[in-house]
């Protein structure tokens, strides 16, 4: 994507490009492993869908909550150093997972990985605002970052499928090595950097005061709620869909899992620029609403899994992916617009609360699957998507009131 504005200083460019390369590596390493954990917990340990959902919820929720604290302190100690710490946590998580044969070991490892990922995601998004002053360039880099994220997402599941079928490879060790490479890259770029660009929050303000400043904005709160509901719907194609396909004995399950995530990533990679070009004159609000509609419609097509045809699952994933590539980067742009400059990391940390919606999805959907309401689950997700639109439409309204 060509930058029409003033070029970035060489030092800023080096940090941003290193972060983008690391984002690709970490995303690939994460998706080599994470999509298959529910399958491992079911096949190797015989856990129920409800218990698997509870494990995903507890580990993800703990990662999100502690990640908020980390995001606040990243405003103080510097985004680069905080990012390195978050990467080390992920390395530790994958290393524990590689060496454990007990459920409790998996739970501890998942918690470490969840915490590392929550921090890594928010820090990398906030770093764009730290190093890119021009608003339009920030938006472009957010889309570029999202594009790279999905390239990593495309490679991850494919490599994971290959590693799982090869007895000589340990997928968890490979993921740990990938995160180690990202860590080394960041340590190197910080070491050669001659000055820090980080924004600092006032240490005397305190974390609660920082949170209150951000949450006192009605627009930000409504954005948070709407995004949380959307994440609840969006994450359905991860653990809940896989658990549902497992319970109905969908044929060639390992292949369909790989195909789902590969379709998701390839759709975003192939369609992001054409779709965004067609929507170039649309506002951020319009993009978000359109994206939510597509993600919601995909839930109705997931219900057709009853017929056990791969084509229906792939088409539903395609719709969901189109909605994702339109809505998700636009939400990041909205957060960047609403975030106070000196609390950018804290703002992205708070917006990570939206992942609680993603964490609740496996739990609630797991209960529905165990109760025999797997198909009704997708209709519930469709209605939740519509509710997300209603709440988001009030974000612009509250922004206009604040400006009046």
Short mmCIF file of C-alpha atoms in Angstrom, two decimals:
data_model
loop_
_atom_site.label_atom_id
_atom_site.label_comp_id
_atom_site.label_asym_id
_atom_site.label_seq_id
_atom_site.Cartn_x
_atom_site.Cartn_y
_atom_site.Cartn_z
CA UNK A 1 0.00 0.00 0.00
CA UNK A 2 1.63 3.28 -1.10
CA UNK A 3 2.07 6.03 1.49
CA UNK A 4 1.15 9.44 0.09
CA UNK A 5 2.13 11.41 3.20
CA UNK A 6 5.56 12.42 4.54
CA UNK A 7 7.92 9.44 4.85
CA UNK A 8 8.64 8.08 8.31
CA UNK A 9 12.04 8.79 9.88
CA UNK A 10 14.38 5.80 9.33
CA UNK A 11 14.38 4.87 13.02
CA UNK A 12 10.60 4.85 13.23
CA UNK A 13 10.36 2.87 10.02
CA UNK A 14 12.80 0.25 11.34
CA UNK A 15 10.78 -0.29 14.52
CA UNK A 16 7.43 -0.45 12.71
CA UNK A 17 8.68 -2.88 10.05
CA UNK A 18 10.33 -5.08 12.68
CA UNK A 19 7.05 -5.16 14.60
CA UNK A 20 5.14 -6.07 11.42
CA UNK A 21 7.53 -8.92 10.63
CA UNK A 22 7.25 -10.15 14.20
CA UNK A 23 3.47 -9.90 14.00
CA UNK A 24 3.52 -12.30 11.05
CA UNK A 25 5.76 -14.74 12.91
CA UNK A 26 3.77 -14.67 16.15
CA UNK A 27 0.44 -15.06 14.38
CA UNK A 28 1.72 -18.07 12.43
CA UNK A 29 3.17 -19.60 15.60
CA UNK A 30 -0.03 -19.04 17.56
CA UNK A 31 -2.33 -20.53 14.92
CA UNK A 32 -0.08 -23.54 14.46
CA UNK A 33 -1.26 -24.61 17.89
CA UNK A 34 -4.31 -22.84 19.30
CA UNK A 35 -7.06 -24.02 16.89
CA UNK A 36 -6.20 -27.65 17.66
CA UNK A 37 -6.23 -27.41 21.47
CA UNK A 38 -9.94 -28.14 21.82
CA UNK A 39 -9.39 -31.24 19.67
CA UNK A 40 -6.43 -32.30 21.84
CA UNK A 41 -8.36 -31.75 25.07
CA UNK A 42 -11.26 -33.83 23.74
CA UNK A 43 -9.34 -36.70 22.17
CA UNK A 44 -6.42 -37.02 24.59
CA UNK A 45 -8.14 -36.18 27.86
CA UNK A 46 -11.81 -36.96 27.09
CA UNK A 47 -13.09 -33.60 28.37
CA UNK A 48 -16.66 -32.50 27.70
CA UNK A 49 -17.53 -29.54 25.50
CA UNK A 50 -18.63 -27.58 28.58
CA UNK A 51 -15.35 -28.19 30.41
CA UNK A 52 -13.30 -27.35 27.32
CA UNK A 53 -15.29 -24.13 26.95
CA UNK A 54 -14.71 -23.32 30.63
CA UNK A 55 -10.95 -23.86 30.22
CA UNK A 56 -10.82 -21.58 27.19
CA UNK A 57 -12.86 -18.95 29.03
CA UNK A 58 -10.78 -19.00 32.23
CA UNK A 59 -7.43 -18.89 30.47
CA UNK A 60 -8.48 -16.23 27.98
CA UNK A 61 -10.22 -14.09 30.60
CA UNK A 62 -7.22 -14.19 32.94
CA UNK A 63 -4.97 -13.20 30.04
CA UNK A 64 -7.22 -10.28 29.15
CA UNK A 65 -7.52 -8.93 32.70
CA UNK A 66 -3.81 -9.12 33.46
CA UNK A 67 -3.15 -7.82 29.96
CA UNK A 68 -5.01 -4.62 30.86
CA UNK A 69 -2.54 -4.02 33.69
CA UNK A 70 0.33 -4.69 31.31
CA UNK A 71 -1.10 -2.22 28.78
CA UNK A 72 -1.24 0.51 31.42
CA UNK A 73 2.37 -0.04 32.42
CA UNK A 74 3.42 -0.12 28.77
CA UNK A 75 2.50 3.58 28.67
CA UNK A 76 5.03 4.11 31.47
CA UNK A 77 7.95 1.75 30.83
CA UNK A 78 7.74 1.89 27.02
CA UNK A 79 5.93 -0.18 24.45
CA UNK A 80 9.05 -1.92 23.16
CA UNK A 81 10.16 -3.29 26.52
CA UNK A 82 6.62 -4.30 27.42
CA UNK A 83 6.28 -6.12 24.09
CA UNK A 84 9.47 -8.10 24.76
CA UNK A 85 8.11 -9.19 28.16
CA UNK A 86 4.83 -10.33 26.58
CA UNK A 87 6.73 -12.40 24.00
CA UNK A 88 8.75 -14.11 26.74
CA UNK A 89 5.47 -15.09 28.42
CA UNK A 90 4.31 -16.74 25.19
CA UNK A 91 7.61 -18.60 24.87
CA UNK A 92 7.16 -19.89 28.41
CA UNK A 93 3.59 -20.97 27.67
CA UNK A 94 4.45 -22.98 24.56
CA UNK A 95 7.46 -24.51 26.34
CA UNK A 96 5.28 -25.71 29.23
CA UNK A 97 2.75 -27.09 26.76
CA UNK A 98 5.50 -29.02 24.97
CA UNK A 99 6.62 -30.73 28.15
CA UNK A 100 3.37 -31.53 29.96
CA UNK A 101 1.09 -34.55 29.75
CA UNK A 102 -1.41 -33.37 32.38
CA UNK A 103 -4.52 -31.25 31.96
CA UNK A 104 -3.37 -28.78 34.63
CA UNK A 105 -0.15 -28.25 32.69
CA UNK A 106 -2.17 -27.42 29.57
CA UNK A 107 -4.31 -24.97 31.54
CA UNK A 108 -1.25 -23.16 32.93
CA UNK A 109 0.33 -23.05 29.48
CA UNK A 110 -2.86 -21.73 27.88
CA UNK A 111 -3.06 -18.99 30.53
CA UNK A 112 0.52 -17.88 29.81
CA UNK A 113 -0.09 -17.90 26.06
CA UNK A 114 -3.36 -15.98 26.47
CA UNK A 115 -1.67 -13.33 28.60
CA UNK A 116 1.23 -13.02 26.18
CA UNK A 117 -1.06 -12.76 23.18
CA UNK A 118 -3.40 -10.18 24.79
CA UNK A 119 -0.43 -7.93 25.54
CA UNK A 120 1.31 -8.51 22.21
CA UNK A 121 -1.83 -7.62 20.24
CA UNK A 122 -2.56 -4.39 22.12
CA UNK A 123 1.09 -3.29 22.24
CA UNK A 124 1.66 -3.79 18.50
CA UNK A 125 -1.49 -1.83 17.62
CA UNK A 126 -0.54 0.99 20.00
CA UNK A 127 3.02 1.14 18.62
CA UNK A 128 1.65 2.31 15.28
CA UNK A 129 0.26 5.40 16.99
CA UNK A 130 3.51 5.86 18.90
CA UNK A 131 5.68 5.96 15.80
CA UNK A 132 3.31 7.34 13.13
CA UNK A 133 2.06 10.87 13.76
CA UNK A 134 -0.06 11.36 10.65
CA UNK A 135 -3.61 10.08 11.18
CA UNK A 136 -4.08 8.82 7.61
CA UNK A 137 -0.78 6.95 7.72
CA UNK A 138 -1.83 5.39 11.02
CA UNK A 139 -5.01 4.06 9.39
CA UNK A 140 -3.02 2.63 6.49
CA UNK A 141 -0.54 0.93 8.81
CA UNK A 142 -3.41 -0.55 10.84
CA UNK A 143 -4.74 -2.12 7.63
CA UNK A 144 -1.26 -3.28 6.63
CA UNK A 145 -0.80 -4.86 10.06
CA UNK A 146 -4.12 -6.63 9.73
CA UNK A 147 -3.15 -7.86 6.27
CA UNK A 148 0.09 -9.32 7.63
CA UNK A 149 -1.77 -10.88 10.56
CA UNK A 150 -3.87 -12.87 8.14
CA UNK A 151 -0.90 -14.01 6.10
CA UNK A 152 0.43 -15.51 9.32
CA UNK A 153 -3.00 -16.97 10.04
CA UNK A 154 -2.96 -18.68 6.64
CA UNK A 155 0.40 -20.33 7.23
CA UNK A 156 -0.21 -21.33 10.85
CA UNK A 157 -3.00 -23.95 10.54
CA UNK A 158 -1.45 -25.51 7.43
CA UNK A 159 1.89 -25.92 9.18
CA UNK A 160 0.05 -27.14 12.28
CA UNK A 161 -1.80 -29.81 10.32
CA UNK A 162 1.47 -31.06 8.84
CA UNK A 163 3.20 -31.07 12.25
CA UNK A 164 0.34 -32.98 13.89
CA UNK A 165 0.58 -35.74 11.30
CA UNK A 166 4.37 -36.01 11.70
CA UNK A 167 5.45 -37.96 14.82
CA UNK A 168 8.95 -36.46 14.63
CA UNK A 169 7.75 -32.87 15.09
CA UNK A 170 6.53 -31.22 18.30
CA UNK A 171 4.19 -28.41 17.28
CA UNK A 172 4.51 -26.66 20.65
CA UNK A 173 8.30 -26.47 20.47
CA UNK A 174 8.07 -25.03 16.94
CA UNK A 175 5.70 -22.32 18.18
CA UNK A 176 8.06 -21.51 21.06
CA UNK A 177 10.99 -21.15 18.64
CA UNK A 178 8.98 -18.79 16.42
CA UNK A 179 8.24 -16.54 19.40
CA UNK A 180 11.90 -16.64 20.41
CA UNK A 181 12.82 -15.30 16.96
CA UNK A 182 10.34 -12.42 17.37
CA UNK A 183 11.78 -11.68 20.82
CA UNK A 184 15.33 -11.55 19.46
CA UNK A 185 14.23 -9.20 16.66
CA UNK A 186 12.64 -6.79 19.14
CA UNK A 187 15.60 -6.89 21.53
CA UNK A 188 17.92 -6.12 18.60
CA UNK A 189 15.87 -3.19 17.28
CA UNK A 190 15.52 -1.70 20.78
CA UNK A 191 19.26 -2.07 21.36
CA UNK A 192 20.19 -0.19 18.19
CA UNK A 193 17.51 2.47 18.63
CA UNK A 194 18.99 5.81 19.68
CA UNK A 195 15.88 7.38 21.15
CA UNK A 196 12.53 6.38 22.60
CA UNK A 197 9.28 7.49 21.01
CA UNK A 198 7.03 6.09 23.68
CA UNK A 199 4.22 8.12 25.18
CA UNK A 200 4.23 8.28 28.96
CA UNK A 201 1.27 8.36 31.29
CA UNK A 202 1.60 10.32 34.52
CA UNK A 203 2.76 7.83 37.18
CA UNK A 204 0.92 9.79 39.86
CA UNK A 205 -2.41 9.42 38.09
CA UNK A 206 -2.71 5.74 38.90
CA UNK A 207 -4.21 2.93 36.89
CA UNK A 208 -7.77 3.42 38.18
CA UNK A 209 -7.70 7.09 37.26
CA UNK A 210 -6.39 6.23 33.80
CA UNK A 211 -9.22 3.72 33.33
CA UNK A 212 -11.79 6.25 34.53
CA UNK A 213 -10.59 8.85 32.01
CA UNK A 214 -11.08 6.44 29.13
CA UNK A 215 -14.33 4.87 30.34
CA UNK A 216 -15.88 8.28 31.00
CA UNK A 217 -16.30 8.65 27.22
CA UNK A 218 -19.77 7.35 26.21
CA UNK A 219 -18.53 6.66 22.67
CA UNK A 220 -15.70 4.48 23.93
CA UNK A 221 -17.99 2.48 26.23
CA UNK A 222 -20.52 1.84 23.46
CA UNK A 223 -17.70 0.88 21.12
CA UNK A 224 -16.42 -1.54 23.75
CA UNK A 225 -19.82 -3.20 24.18
CA UNK A 226 -20.51 -3.43 20.45
CA UNK A 227 -17.06 -4.85 19.73
CA UNK A 228 -17.45 -7.38 22.57
CA UNK A 229 -20.70 -8.67 21.11
CA UNK A 230 -19.14 -8.89 17.66
CA UNK A 231 -16.19 -10.88 19.01
CA UNK A 232 -18.67 -13.23 20.71
CA UNK A 233 -20.19 -13.91 17.29
CA UNK A 234 -16.97 -13.91 15.27
CA UNK A 235 -15.10 -16.44 17.40
CA UNK A 236 -17.82 -19.03 16.73
CA UNK A 237 -15.77 -20.44 13.85
CA UNK A 238 -12.97 -21.31 16.27
CA UNK A 239 -13.57 -23.66 19.23
CA UNK A 240 -17.44 -23.77 19.16
CA UNK A 241 -17.71 -24.71 15.48
CA UNK A 242 -14.93 -27.29 15.82
CA UNK A 243 -16.59 -28.82 18.88
CA UNK A 244 -19.93 -28.89 17.06
CA UNK A 245 -18.40 -30.57 13.98
CA UNK A 246 -16.70 -33.08 16.28
CA UNK A 247 -19.97 -34.00 18.00
CA UNK A 248 -21.86 -34.54 14.74
CA UNK A 249 -18.97 -36.68 13.42
CA UNK A 250 -18.20 -34.41 10.48
CA UNK A 251 -16.04 -36.37 8.02
CA UNK A 252 -12.27 -35.74 7.84
CA UNK A 253 -12.24 -33.38 10.81
CA UNK A 254 -8.52 -32.54 10.75
CA UNK A 255 -8.79 -31.48 7.11
CA UNK A 256 -11.90 -29.32 7.64
CA UNK A 257 -10.25 -27.53 10.59
CA UNK A 258 -7.29 -26.64 8.40
CA UNK A 259 -9.62 -25.68 5.52
CA UNK A 260 -11.67 -23.34 7.76
CA UNK A 261 -8.69 -21.33 8.97
CA UNK A 262 -6.98 -21.42 5.58
CA UNK A 263 -10.16 -20.12 3.89
CA UNK A 264 -10.45 -17.40 6.50
CA UNK A 265 -6.89 -16.20 6.03
CA UNK A 266 -6.74 -16.54 2.23
CA UNK A 267 -10.03 -14.64 1.85
CA UNK A 268 -8.66 -11.74 3.87
CA UNK A 269 -5.34 -11.82 2.01
CA UNK A 270 -6.90 -12.01 -1.48
CA UNK A 271 -9.89 -9.74 -0.92
CA UNK A 272 -8.73 -7.08 1.52
CA UNK A 273 -7.37 -4.58 -1.00
CA UNK A 274 -10.08 -5.10 -3.67
CA UNK A 275 -12.88 -4.85 -1.11
CA UNK A 276 -11.39 -1.83 0.65
CA UNK A 277 -10.86 -0.17 -2.73
CA UNK A 278 -14.57 -0.62 -3.49
CA UNK A 279 -15.37 0.82 -0.05
CA UNK A 280 -12.77 3.61 -0.24
CA UNK A 281 -15.42 6.34 -0.09
CA UNK A 282 -17.31 4.68 2.75
CA UNK A 283 -16.98 5.96 6.29
CA UNK A 284 -15.51 3.89 9.09
CA UNK A 285 -19.02 3.59 10.53
CA UNK A 286 -20.38 2.13 7.29
CA UNK A 287 -17.53 -0.38 7.07
CA UNK A 288 -18.09 -1.59 10.61
CA UNK A 289 -21.84 -2.06 10.14
CA UNK A 290 -21.38 -3.88 6.82
CA UNK A 291 -18.76 -6.14 8.37
CA UNK A 292 -21.01 -7.05 11.30
CA UNK A 293 -23.87 -7.90 8.91
CA UNK A 294 -21.67 -10.33 6.94
CA UNK A 295 -20.30 -11.99 10.10
CA UNK A 296 -23.85 -12.40 11.41
CA UNK A 297 -25.17 -13.89 8.15
CA UNK A 298 -22.35 -16.44 8.21
CA UNK A 299 -23.85 -17.94 11.38
CA UNK A 300 -27.01 -18.90 9.51
CA UNK A 301 -24.94 -20.76 6.91
CA UNK A 302 -22.95 -22.58 9.62
CA UNK A 303 -26.28 -24.16 10.60
CA UNK A 304 -26.12 -26.06 7.29
CA UNK A 305 -23.34 -28.21 8.76
CA UNK A 306 -26.19 -30.62 9.40
CA UNK A 307 -25.82 -31.77 5.77
CA UNK A 308 -22.11 -32.57 6.38
CA UNK A 309 -20.98 -30.89 3.18
CA UNK A 310 -17.67 -29.04 3.24
CA UNK A 311 -18.95 -26.49 0.68
CA UNK A 312 -21.46 -25.01 3.16
CA UNK A 313 -18.81 -24.62 5.87
CA UNK A 314 -16.34 -23.02 3.45
CA UNK A 315 -18.96 -20.57 2.11
CA UNK A 316 -19.97 -19.56 5.63
CA UNK A 317 -16.30 -19.04 6.50
CA UNK A 318 -15.90 -16.93 3.36
CA UNK A 319 -18.79 -14.64 4.38
CA UNK A 320 -17.42 -14.35 7.91
CA UNK A 321 -13.97 -13.54 6.54
CA UNK A 322 -15.28 -10.76 4.30
CA UNK A 323 -17.01 -9.23 7.31
CA UNK A 324 -13.85 -9.60 9.36
CA UNK A 325 -11.57 -7.85 6.87
CA UNK A 326 -14.00 -4.94 6.67
CA UNK A 327 -14.94 -4.51 10.33
CA UNK A 328 -11.93 -5.51 12.45
CA UNK A 329 -9.33 -2.98 11.21
CA UNK A 330 -12.04 -0.29 11.24
CA UNK A 331 -12.63 -0.98 14.94
CA UNK A 332 -8.89 -0.48 15.61
CA UNK A 333 -9.08 2.85 13.80
CA UNK A 334 -12.03 3.88 15.98
CA UNK A 335 -10.09 3.00 19.12
CA UNK A 336 -7.07 5.00 17.94
CA UNK A 337 -9.32 8.00 17.25
CA UNK A 338 -10.94 7.89 20.68
CA UNK A 339 -7.79 7.10 22.69
CA UNK A 340 -6.04 9.92 24.63
CA UNK A 341 -2.51 10.27 23.19
CA UNK A 342 -0.77 9.61 26.53
CA UNK A 343 -2.98 6.60 27.32
CA UNK A 344 -2.93 4.86 23.95
CA UNK A 345 -1.62 1.59 25.37
CA UNK A 346 -4.15 1.64 28.18
CA UNK A 347 -6.96 2.29 25.68
CA UNK A 348 -5.98 -0.69 23.54
CA UNK A 349 -5.62 -2.73 26.72
CA UNK A 350 -9.17 -1.86 27.78
CA UNK A 351 -10.51 -2.63 24.33
CA UNK A 352 -9.02 -6.10 24.83
CA UNK A 353 -12.00 -6.62 27.14
CA UNK A 354 -13.79 -7.35 23.91
CA UNK A 355 -11.98 -10.66 23.98
CA UNK A 356 -14.11 -11.55 26.99
CA UNK A 357 -16.88 -11.88 24.42
CA UNK A 358 -14.62 -14.28 22.55
CA UNK A 359 -13.89 -16.10 25.82
CA UNK A 360 -17.56 -16.42 26.75
CA UNK A 361 -18.43 -17.86 23.34
CA UNK A 362 -16.75 -21.27 23.84
CA UNK A 363 -18.24 -21.50 27.34
CA UNK A 364 -21.84 -20.65 26.44
CA UNK A 365 -21.73 -22.48 23.13
CA UNK A 366 -20.20 -25.52 24.83
CA UNK A 367 -23.15 -25.64 27.21
CA UNK A 368 -25.57 -25.40 24.27
CA UNK A 369 -23.77 -28.17 22.39
CA UNK A 370 -23.81 -30.49 25.43
CA UNK A 371 -27.52 -29.74 25.86
CA UNK A 372 -28.22 -30.72 22.25
CA UNK A 373 -28.88 -27.18 20.98
CA UNK A 374 -25.92 -26.91 18.62
CA UNK A 375 -27.97 -25.68 15.69
CA UNK A 376 -29.89 -23.16 17.82
CA UNK A 377 -26.50 -21.84 18.93
CA UNK A 378 -25.86 -20.34 15.51
CA UNK A 379 -29.22 -18.54 15.48
CA UNK A 380 -28.39 -17.03 18.88
CA UNK A 381 -25.11 -15.80 17.43
CA UNK A 382 -26.95 -14.23 14.47
CA UNK A 383 -29.25 -12.27 16.82
CA UNK A 384 -26.26 -11.17 18.90
CA UNK A 385 -24.66 -9.72 15.76
CA UNK A 386 -27.75 -7.63 15.05
CA UNK A 387 -27.67 -6.33 18.63
CA UNK A 388 -24.04 -5.31 18.11
CA UNK A 389 -25.10 -3.14 15.17
CA UNK A 390 -27.79 -1.37 17.22
CA UNK A 391 -25.31 -0.47 19.94
CA UNK A 392 -22.58 0.62 17.53
CA UNK A 393 -24.93 3.02 15.74
CA UNK A 394 -25.10 4.98 19.01
CA UNK A 395 -21.31 5.50 19.03
CA UNK A 396 -21.53 8.20 16.37
CA UNK A 397 -24.53 9.74 18.12
CA UNK A 398 -22.71 10.07 21.44
CA UNK A 399 -19.67 11.49 19.61
CA UNK A 400 -21.85 14.20 18.03
CA UNK A 401 -23.36 15.06 21.41
CA UNK A 402 -19.91 15.37 22.94
CA UNK A 403 -18.79 17.71 20.14
CA UNK A 404 -21.91 19.88 20.36
#
